[in-house]
PDB file of C-alpha atoms and ligand atoms in Angstrom:
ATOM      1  CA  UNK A  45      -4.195  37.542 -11.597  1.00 90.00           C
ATOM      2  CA  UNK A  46      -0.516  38.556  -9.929  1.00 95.00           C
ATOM      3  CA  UNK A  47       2.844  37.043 -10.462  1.00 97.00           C
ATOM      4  CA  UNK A  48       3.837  33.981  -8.598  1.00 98.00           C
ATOM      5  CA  UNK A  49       7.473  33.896  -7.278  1.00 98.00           C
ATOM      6  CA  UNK A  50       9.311  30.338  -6.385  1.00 98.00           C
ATOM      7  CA  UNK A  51      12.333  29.346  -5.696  1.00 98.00           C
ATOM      8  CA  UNK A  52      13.607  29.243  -8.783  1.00 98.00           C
ATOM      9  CA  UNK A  53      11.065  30.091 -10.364  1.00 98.00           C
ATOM     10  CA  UNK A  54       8.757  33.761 -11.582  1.00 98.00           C
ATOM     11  CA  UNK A  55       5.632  32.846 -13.189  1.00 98.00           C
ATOM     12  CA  UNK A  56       4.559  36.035 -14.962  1.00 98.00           C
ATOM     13  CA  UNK A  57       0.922  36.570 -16.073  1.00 98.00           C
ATOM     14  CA  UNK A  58       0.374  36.486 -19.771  1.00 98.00           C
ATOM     15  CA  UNK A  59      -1.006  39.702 -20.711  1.00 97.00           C
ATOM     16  CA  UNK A  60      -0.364  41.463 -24.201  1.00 96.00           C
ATOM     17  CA  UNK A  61       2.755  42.668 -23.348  1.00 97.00           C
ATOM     18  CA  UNK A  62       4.362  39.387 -23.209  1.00 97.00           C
ATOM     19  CA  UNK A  63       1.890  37.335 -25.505  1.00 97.00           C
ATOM     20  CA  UNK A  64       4.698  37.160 -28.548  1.00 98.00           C
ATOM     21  CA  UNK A  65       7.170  35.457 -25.755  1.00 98.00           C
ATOM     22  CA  UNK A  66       4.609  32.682 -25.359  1.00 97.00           C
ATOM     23  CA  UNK A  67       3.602  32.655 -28.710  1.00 97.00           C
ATOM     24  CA  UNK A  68       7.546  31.713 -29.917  1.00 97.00           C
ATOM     25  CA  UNK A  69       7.808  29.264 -27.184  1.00 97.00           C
ATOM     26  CA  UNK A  70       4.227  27.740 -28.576  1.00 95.00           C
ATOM     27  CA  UNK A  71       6.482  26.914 -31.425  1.00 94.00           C
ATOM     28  CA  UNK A  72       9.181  25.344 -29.739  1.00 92.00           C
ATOM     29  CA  UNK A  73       9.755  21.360 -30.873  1.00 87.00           C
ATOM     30  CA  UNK A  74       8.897  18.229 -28.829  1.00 91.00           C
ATOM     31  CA  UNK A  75       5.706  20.048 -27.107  1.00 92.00           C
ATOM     32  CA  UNK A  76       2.976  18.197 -28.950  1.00 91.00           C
ATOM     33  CA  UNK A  77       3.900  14.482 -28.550  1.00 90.00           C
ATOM     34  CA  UNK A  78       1.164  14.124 -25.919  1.00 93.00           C
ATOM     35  CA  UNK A  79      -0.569  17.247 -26.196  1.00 93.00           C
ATOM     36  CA  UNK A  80      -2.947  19.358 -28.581  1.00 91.00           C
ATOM     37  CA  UNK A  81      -1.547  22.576 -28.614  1.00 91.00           C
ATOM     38  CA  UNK A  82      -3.454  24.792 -30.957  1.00 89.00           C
ATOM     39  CA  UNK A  83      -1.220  26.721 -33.751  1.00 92.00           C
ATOM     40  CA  UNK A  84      -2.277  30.279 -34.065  1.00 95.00           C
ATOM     41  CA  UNK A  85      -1.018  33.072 -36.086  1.00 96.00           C
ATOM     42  CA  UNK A  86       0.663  35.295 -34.331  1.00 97.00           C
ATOM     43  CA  UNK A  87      -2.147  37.923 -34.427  1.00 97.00           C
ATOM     44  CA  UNK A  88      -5.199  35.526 -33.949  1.00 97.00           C
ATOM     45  CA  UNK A  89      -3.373  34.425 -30.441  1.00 96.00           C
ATOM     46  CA  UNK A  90      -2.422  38.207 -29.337  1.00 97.00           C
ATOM     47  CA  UNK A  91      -6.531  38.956 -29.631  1.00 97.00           C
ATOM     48  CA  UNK A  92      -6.797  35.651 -27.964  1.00 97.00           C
ATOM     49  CA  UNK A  93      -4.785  36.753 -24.848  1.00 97.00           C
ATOM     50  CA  UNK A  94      -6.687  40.323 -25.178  1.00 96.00           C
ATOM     51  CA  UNK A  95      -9.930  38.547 -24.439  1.00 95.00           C
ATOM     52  CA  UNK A  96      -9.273  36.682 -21.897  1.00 95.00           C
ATOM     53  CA  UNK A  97     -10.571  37.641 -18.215  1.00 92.00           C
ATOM     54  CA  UNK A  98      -8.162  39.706 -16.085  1.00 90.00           C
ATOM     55  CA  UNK A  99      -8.990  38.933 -12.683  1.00 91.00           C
ATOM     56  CA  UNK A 100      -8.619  35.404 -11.288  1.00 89.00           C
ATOM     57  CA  UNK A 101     -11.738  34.303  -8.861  1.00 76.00           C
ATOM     58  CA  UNK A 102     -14.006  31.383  -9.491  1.00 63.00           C
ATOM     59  CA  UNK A 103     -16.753  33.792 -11.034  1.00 75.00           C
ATOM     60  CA  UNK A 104     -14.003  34.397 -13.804  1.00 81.00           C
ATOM     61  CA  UNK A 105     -14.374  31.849 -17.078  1.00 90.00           C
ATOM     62  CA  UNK A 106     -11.272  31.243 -19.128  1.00 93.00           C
ATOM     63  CA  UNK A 107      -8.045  30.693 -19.658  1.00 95.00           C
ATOM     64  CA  UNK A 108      -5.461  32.066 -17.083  1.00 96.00           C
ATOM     65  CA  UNK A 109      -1.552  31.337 -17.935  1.00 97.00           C
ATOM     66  CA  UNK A 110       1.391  32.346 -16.635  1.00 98.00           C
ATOM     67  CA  UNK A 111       5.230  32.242 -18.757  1.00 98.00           C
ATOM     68  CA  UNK A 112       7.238  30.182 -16.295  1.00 98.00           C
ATOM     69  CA  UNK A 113      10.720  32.105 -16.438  1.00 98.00           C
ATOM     70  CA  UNK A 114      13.636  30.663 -14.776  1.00 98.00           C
ATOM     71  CA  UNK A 115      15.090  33.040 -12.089  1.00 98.00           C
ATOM     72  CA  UNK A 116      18.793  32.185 -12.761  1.00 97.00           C
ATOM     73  CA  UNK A 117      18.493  32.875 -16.878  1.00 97.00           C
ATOM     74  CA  UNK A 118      15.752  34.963 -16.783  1.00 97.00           C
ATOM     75  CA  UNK A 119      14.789  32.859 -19.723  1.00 97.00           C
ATOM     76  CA  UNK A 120      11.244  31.775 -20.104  1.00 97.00           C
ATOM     77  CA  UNK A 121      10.783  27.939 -20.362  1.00 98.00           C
ATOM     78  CA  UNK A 122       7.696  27.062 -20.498  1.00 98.00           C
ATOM     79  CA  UNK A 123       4.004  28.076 -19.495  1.00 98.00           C
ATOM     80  CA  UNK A 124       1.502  26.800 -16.430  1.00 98.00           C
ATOM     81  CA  UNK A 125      -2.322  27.647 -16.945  1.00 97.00           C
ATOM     82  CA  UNK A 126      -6.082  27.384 -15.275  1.00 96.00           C
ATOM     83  CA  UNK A 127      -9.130  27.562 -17.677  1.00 95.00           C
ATOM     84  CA  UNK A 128     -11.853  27.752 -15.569  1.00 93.00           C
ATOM     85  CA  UNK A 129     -15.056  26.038 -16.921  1.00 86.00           C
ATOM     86  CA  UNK A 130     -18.000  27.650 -17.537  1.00 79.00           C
ATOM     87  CA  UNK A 131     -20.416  24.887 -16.398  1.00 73.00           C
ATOM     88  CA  UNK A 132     -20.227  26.677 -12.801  1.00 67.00           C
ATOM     89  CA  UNK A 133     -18.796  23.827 -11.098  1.00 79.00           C
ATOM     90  CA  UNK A 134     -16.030  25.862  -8.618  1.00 90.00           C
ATOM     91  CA  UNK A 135     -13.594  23.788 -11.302  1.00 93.00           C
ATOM     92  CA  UNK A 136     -10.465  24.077 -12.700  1.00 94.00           C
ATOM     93  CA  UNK A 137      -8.325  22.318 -15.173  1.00 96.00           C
ATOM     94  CA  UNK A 138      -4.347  22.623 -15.092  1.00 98.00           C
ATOM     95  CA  UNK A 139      -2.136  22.448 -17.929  1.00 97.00           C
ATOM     96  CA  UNK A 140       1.650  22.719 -18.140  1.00 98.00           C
ATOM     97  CA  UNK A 141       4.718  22.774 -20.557  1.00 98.00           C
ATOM     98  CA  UNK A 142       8.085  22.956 -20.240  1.00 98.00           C
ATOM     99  CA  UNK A 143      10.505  23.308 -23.435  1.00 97.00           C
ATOM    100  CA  UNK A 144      12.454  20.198 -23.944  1.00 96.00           C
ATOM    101  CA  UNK A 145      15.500  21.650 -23.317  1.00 96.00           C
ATOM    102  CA  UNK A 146      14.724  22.375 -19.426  1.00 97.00           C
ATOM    103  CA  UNK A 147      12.793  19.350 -18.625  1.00 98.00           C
ATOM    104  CA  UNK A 148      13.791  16.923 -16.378  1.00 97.00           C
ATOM    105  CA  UNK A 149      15.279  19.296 -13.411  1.00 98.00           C
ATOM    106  CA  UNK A 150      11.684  19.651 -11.368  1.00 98.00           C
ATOM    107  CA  UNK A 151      10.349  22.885 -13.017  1.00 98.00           C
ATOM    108  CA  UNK A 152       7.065  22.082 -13.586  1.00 98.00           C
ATOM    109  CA  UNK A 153       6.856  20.232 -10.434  1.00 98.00           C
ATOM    110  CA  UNK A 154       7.574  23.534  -8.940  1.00 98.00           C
ATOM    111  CA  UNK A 155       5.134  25.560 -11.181  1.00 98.00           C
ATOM    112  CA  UNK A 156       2.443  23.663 -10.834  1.00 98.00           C
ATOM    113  CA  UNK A 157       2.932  22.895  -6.828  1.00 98.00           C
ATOM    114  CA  UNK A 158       2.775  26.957  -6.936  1.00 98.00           C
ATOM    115  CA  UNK A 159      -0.125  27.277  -9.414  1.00 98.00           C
ATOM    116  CA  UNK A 160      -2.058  24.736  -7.045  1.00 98.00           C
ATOM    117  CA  UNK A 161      -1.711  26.948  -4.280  1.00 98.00           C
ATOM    118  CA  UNK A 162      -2.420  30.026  -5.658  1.00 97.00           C
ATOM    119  CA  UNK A 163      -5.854  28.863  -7.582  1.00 96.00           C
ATOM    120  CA  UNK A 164      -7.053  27.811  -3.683  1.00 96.00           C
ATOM    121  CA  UNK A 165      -5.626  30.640  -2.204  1.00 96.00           C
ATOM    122  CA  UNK A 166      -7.440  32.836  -4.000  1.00 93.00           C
ATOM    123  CA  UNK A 167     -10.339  31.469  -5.604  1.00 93.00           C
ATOM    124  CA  UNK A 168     -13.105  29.330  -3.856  1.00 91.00           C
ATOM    125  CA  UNK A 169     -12.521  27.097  -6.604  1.00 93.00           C
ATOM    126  CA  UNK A 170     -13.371  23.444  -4.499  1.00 94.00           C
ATOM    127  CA  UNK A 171     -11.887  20.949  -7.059  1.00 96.00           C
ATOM    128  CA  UNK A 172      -8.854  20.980  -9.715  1.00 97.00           C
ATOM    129  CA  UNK A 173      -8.853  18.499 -12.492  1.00 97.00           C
ATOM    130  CA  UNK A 174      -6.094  17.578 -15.614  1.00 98.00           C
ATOM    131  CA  UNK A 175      -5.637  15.167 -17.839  1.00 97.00           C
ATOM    132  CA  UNK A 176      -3.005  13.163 -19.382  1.00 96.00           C
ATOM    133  CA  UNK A 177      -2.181  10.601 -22.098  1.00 97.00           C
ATOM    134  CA  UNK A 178      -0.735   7.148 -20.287  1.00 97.00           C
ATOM    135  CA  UNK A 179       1.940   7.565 -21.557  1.00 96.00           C
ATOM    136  CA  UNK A 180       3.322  10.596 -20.445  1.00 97.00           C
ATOM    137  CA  UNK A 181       5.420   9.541 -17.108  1.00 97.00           C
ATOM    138  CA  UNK A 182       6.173  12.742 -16.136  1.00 98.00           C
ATOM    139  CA  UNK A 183       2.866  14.578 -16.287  1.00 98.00           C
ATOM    140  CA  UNK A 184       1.598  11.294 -14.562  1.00 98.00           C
ATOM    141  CA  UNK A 185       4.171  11.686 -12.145  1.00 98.00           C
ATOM    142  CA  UNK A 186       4.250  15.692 -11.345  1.00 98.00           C
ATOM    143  CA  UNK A 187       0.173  15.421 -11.153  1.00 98.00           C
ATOM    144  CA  UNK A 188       0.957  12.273  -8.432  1.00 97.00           C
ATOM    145  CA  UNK A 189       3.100  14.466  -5.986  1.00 97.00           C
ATOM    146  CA  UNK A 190       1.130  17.181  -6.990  1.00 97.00           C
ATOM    147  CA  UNK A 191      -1.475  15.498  -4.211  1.00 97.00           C
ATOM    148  CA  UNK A 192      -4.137  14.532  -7.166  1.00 98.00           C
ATOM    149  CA  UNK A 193      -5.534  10.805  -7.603  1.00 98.00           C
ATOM    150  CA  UNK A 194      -6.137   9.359 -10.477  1.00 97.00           C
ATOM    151  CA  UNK A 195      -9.479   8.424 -11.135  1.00 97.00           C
ATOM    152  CA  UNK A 196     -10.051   7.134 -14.672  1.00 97.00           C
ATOM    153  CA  UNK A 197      -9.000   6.863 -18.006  1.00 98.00           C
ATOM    154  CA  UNK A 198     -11.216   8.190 -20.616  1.00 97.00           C
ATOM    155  CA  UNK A 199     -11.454   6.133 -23.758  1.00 97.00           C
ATOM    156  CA  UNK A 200     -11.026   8.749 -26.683  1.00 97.00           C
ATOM    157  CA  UNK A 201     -10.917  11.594 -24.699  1.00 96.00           C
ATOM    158  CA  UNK A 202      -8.701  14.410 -26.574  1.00 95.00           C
ATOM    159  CA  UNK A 203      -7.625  14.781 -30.160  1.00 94.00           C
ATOM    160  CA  UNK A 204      -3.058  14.357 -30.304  1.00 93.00           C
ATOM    161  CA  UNK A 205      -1.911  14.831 -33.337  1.00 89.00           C
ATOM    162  CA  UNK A 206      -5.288  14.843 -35.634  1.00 90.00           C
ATOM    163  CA  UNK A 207      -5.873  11.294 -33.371  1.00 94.00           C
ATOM    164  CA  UNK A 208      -8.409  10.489 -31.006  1.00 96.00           C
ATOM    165  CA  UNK A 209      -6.408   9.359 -27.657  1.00 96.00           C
ATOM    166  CA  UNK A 210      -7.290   7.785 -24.439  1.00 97.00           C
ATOM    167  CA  UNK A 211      -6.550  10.004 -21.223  1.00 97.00           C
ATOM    168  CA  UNK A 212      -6.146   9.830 -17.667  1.00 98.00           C
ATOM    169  CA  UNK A 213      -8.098  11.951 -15.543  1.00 98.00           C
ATOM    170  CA  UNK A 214      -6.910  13.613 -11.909  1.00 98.00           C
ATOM    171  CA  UNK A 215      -8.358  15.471  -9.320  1.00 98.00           C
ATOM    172  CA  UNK A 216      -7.080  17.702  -6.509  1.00 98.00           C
ATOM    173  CA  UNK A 217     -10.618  18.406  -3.865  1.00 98.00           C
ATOM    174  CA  UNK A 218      -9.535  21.125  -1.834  1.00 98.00           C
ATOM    175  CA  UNK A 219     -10.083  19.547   1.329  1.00 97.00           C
ATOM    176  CA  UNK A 220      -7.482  17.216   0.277  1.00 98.00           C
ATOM    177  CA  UNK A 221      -4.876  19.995  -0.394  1.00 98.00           C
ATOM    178  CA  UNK A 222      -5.993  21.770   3.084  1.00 97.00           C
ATOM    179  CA  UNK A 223      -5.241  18.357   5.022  1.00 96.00           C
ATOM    180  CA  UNK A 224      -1.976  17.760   2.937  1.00 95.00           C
ATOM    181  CA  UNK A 225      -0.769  21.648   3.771  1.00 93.00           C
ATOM    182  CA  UNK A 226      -1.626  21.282   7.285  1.00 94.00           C
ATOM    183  CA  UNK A 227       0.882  18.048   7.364  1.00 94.00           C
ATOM    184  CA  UNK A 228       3.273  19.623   6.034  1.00 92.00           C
ATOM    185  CA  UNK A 229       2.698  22.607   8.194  1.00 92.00           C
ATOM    186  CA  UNK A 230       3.143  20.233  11.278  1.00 93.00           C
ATOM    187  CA  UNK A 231       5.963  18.207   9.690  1.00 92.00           C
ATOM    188  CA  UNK A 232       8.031  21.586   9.326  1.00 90.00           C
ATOM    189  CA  UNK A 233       7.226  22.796  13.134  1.00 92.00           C
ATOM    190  CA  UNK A 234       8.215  19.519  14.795  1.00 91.00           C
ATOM    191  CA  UNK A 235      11.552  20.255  12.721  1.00 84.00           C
TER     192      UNK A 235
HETATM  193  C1  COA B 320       5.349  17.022 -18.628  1.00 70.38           C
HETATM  194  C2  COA B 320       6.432  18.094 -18.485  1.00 70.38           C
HETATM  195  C3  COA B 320       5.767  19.446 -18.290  1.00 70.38           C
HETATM  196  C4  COA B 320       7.308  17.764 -17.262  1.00 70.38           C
HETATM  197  O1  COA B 320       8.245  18.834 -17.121  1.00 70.38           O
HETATM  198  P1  COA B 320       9.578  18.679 -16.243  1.00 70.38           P
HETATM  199  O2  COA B 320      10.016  20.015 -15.810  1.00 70.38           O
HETATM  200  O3  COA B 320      10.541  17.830 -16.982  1.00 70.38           O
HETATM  201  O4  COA B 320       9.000  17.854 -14.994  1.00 70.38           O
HETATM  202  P2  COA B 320       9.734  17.610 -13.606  1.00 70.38           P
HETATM  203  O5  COA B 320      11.214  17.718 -13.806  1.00 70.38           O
HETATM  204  O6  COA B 320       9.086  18.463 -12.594  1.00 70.38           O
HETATM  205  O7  COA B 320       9.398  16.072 -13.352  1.00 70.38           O
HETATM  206  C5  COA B 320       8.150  15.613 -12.878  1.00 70.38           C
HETATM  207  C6  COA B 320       8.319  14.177 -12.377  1.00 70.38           C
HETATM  208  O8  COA B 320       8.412  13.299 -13.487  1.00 70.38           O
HETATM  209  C7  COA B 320       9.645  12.587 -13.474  1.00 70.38           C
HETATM  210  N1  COA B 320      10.066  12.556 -14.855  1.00 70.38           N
HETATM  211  C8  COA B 320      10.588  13.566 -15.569  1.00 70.38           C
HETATM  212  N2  COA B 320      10.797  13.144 -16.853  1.00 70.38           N
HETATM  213  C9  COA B 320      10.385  11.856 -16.899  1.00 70.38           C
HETATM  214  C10 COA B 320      10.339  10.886 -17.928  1.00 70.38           C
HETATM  215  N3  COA B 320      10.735  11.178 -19.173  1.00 70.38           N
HETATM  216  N4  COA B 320       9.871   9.653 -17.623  1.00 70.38           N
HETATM  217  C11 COA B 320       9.434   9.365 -16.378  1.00 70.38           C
HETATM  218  N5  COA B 320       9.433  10.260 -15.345  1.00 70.38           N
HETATM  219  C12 COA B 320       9.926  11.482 -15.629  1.00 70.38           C
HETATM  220  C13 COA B 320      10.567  13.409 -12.600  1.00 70.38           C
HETATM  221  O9  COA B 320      11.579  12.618 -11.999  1.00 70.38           O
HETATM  222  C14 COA B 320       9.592  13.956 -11.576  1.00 70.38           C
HETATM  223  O10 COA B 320       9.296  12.969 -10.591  1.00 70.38           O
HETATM  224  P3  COA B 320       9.932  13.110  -9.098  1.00 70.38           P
HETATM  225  O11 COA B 320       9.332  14.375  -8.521  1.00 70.38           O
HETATM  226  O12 COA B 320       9.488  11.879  -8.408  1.00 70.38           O
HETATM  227  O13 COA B 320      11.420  13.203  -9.302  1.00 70.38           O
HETATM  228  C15 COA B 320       7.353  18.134 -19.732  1.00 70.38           C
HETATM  229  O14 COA B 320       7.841  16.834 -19.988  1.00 70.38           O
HETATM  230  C16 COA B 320       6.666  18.671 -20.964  1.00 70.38           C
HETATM  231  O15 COA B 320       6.543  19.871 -21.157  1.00 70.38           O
HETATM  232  N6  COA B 320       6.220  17.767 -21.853  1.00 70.38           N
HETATM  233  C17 COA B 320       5.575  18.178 -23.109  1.00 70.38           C
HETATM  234  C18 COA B 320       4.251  18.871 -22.870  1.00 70.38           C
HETATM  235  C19 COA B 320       3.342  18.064 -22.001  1.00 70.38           C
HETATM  236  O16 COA B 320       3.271  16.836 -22.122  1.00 70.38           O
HETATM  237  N7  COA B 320       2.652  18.748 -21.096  1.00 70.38           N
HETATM  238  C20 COA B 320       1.708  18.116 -20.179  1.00 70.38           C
HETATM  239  C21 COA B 320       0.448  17.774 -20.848  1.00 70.38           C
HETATM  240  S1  COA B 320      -0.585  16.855 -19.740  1.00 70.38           S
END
């Protein structure tokens, strides 16, 4: 697992050394509205991070996450992950936050258009998937010009807030990111 650089963007692995940084942001208000995000203690979510694997293939199962730091600030803002199933499928599922204060100005557009690239750049993962509550525009949205359809909603399908709540599924085939690269690839050289 390496660091991803964007424009404005570094997306550093989590890794012990940084675990606390998440951690604080994990605690941040106005992340949980459409999202379960699990409250650990400080320690029980440092031996989390410990566990997890360290290399990033498709033969690796579990969570992978990155802080999302914003270049200009050097702050970090958020976090982008990839938990890897372990149902062998060549699957991935995507998962994003931003804190509420940063939102709005296309970071984790940019994250995650990065995050995609890097989990089929290096991986032979064949298929991303993520999920989202209708009513969450902006994942909807990011997750639409991310290149993934939408392909159902799932009645019941997560826990919010103690509550069971419908979601919408996406998908990202990799064949369909290879033909939308290439586009773009010929869009930029007929520039
Ligand atoms: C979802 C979330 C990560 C989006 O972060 P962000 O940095 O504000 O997203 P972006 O600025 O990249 O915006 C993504 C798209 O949604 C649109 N958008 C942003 N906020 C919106 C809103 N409140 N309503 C509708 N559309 C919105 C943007 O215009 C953009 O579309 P565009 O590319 O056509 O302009 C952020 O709102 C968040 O962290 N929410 C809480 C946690 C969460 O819900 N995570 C996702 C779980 S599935």
């Amino acid at each position: 697992m390496r660091r991803v650089d964007t424009e404005r963007l570094v997306l550093e692995p989590v890794t012990s050394a940084n675990a606390m940084t998440l951690w604080r942001i994990m605690q941040s208000a106005h992340l949980r509205e459409y999202q379960d995000v699990p409250r650990h203690t400080k320690d029980e979510f440092a031996r989390r991070v410990d566990a997890r694997p360290k290399a990033f293939d498709s033969r690796s199962i579990g969570r992978f996450e990155w802080l999302v730091v914003a270049r200009a600030s050097q702050q970090a803002i958020g976090w982008i992950s990839l938990r890897v199933g372990d149902g062998g499928r060549g699957t991935a599922e995507i998962g994003y936050s931003i804190v509420a204060t940063h939102r709005g100005s296309g970071f984790a557009s940019e994250a995650a258009r990065a995050i995609v690239d890097y989990a089929f750049e290096e991986s032979d993962l064949h298929q991303l998937d993520a999920c989202c509550v209708p009513a969450n525009a902006a994942s909807r949205r990011l997750l639409a010009r991310a290149g993934f359809d939408e392909i159902r909603v799932q009645r019941s399908g997560a826990i919010v807030r103690g509550r069971p709540v419908d979601i919408v599924i996406f998908e990202l085939h990799r064949d369909a990111w290879v033909r939308a690269k290439t586009l773009a690839a010929k869009k930029s050289a007929a520039r």
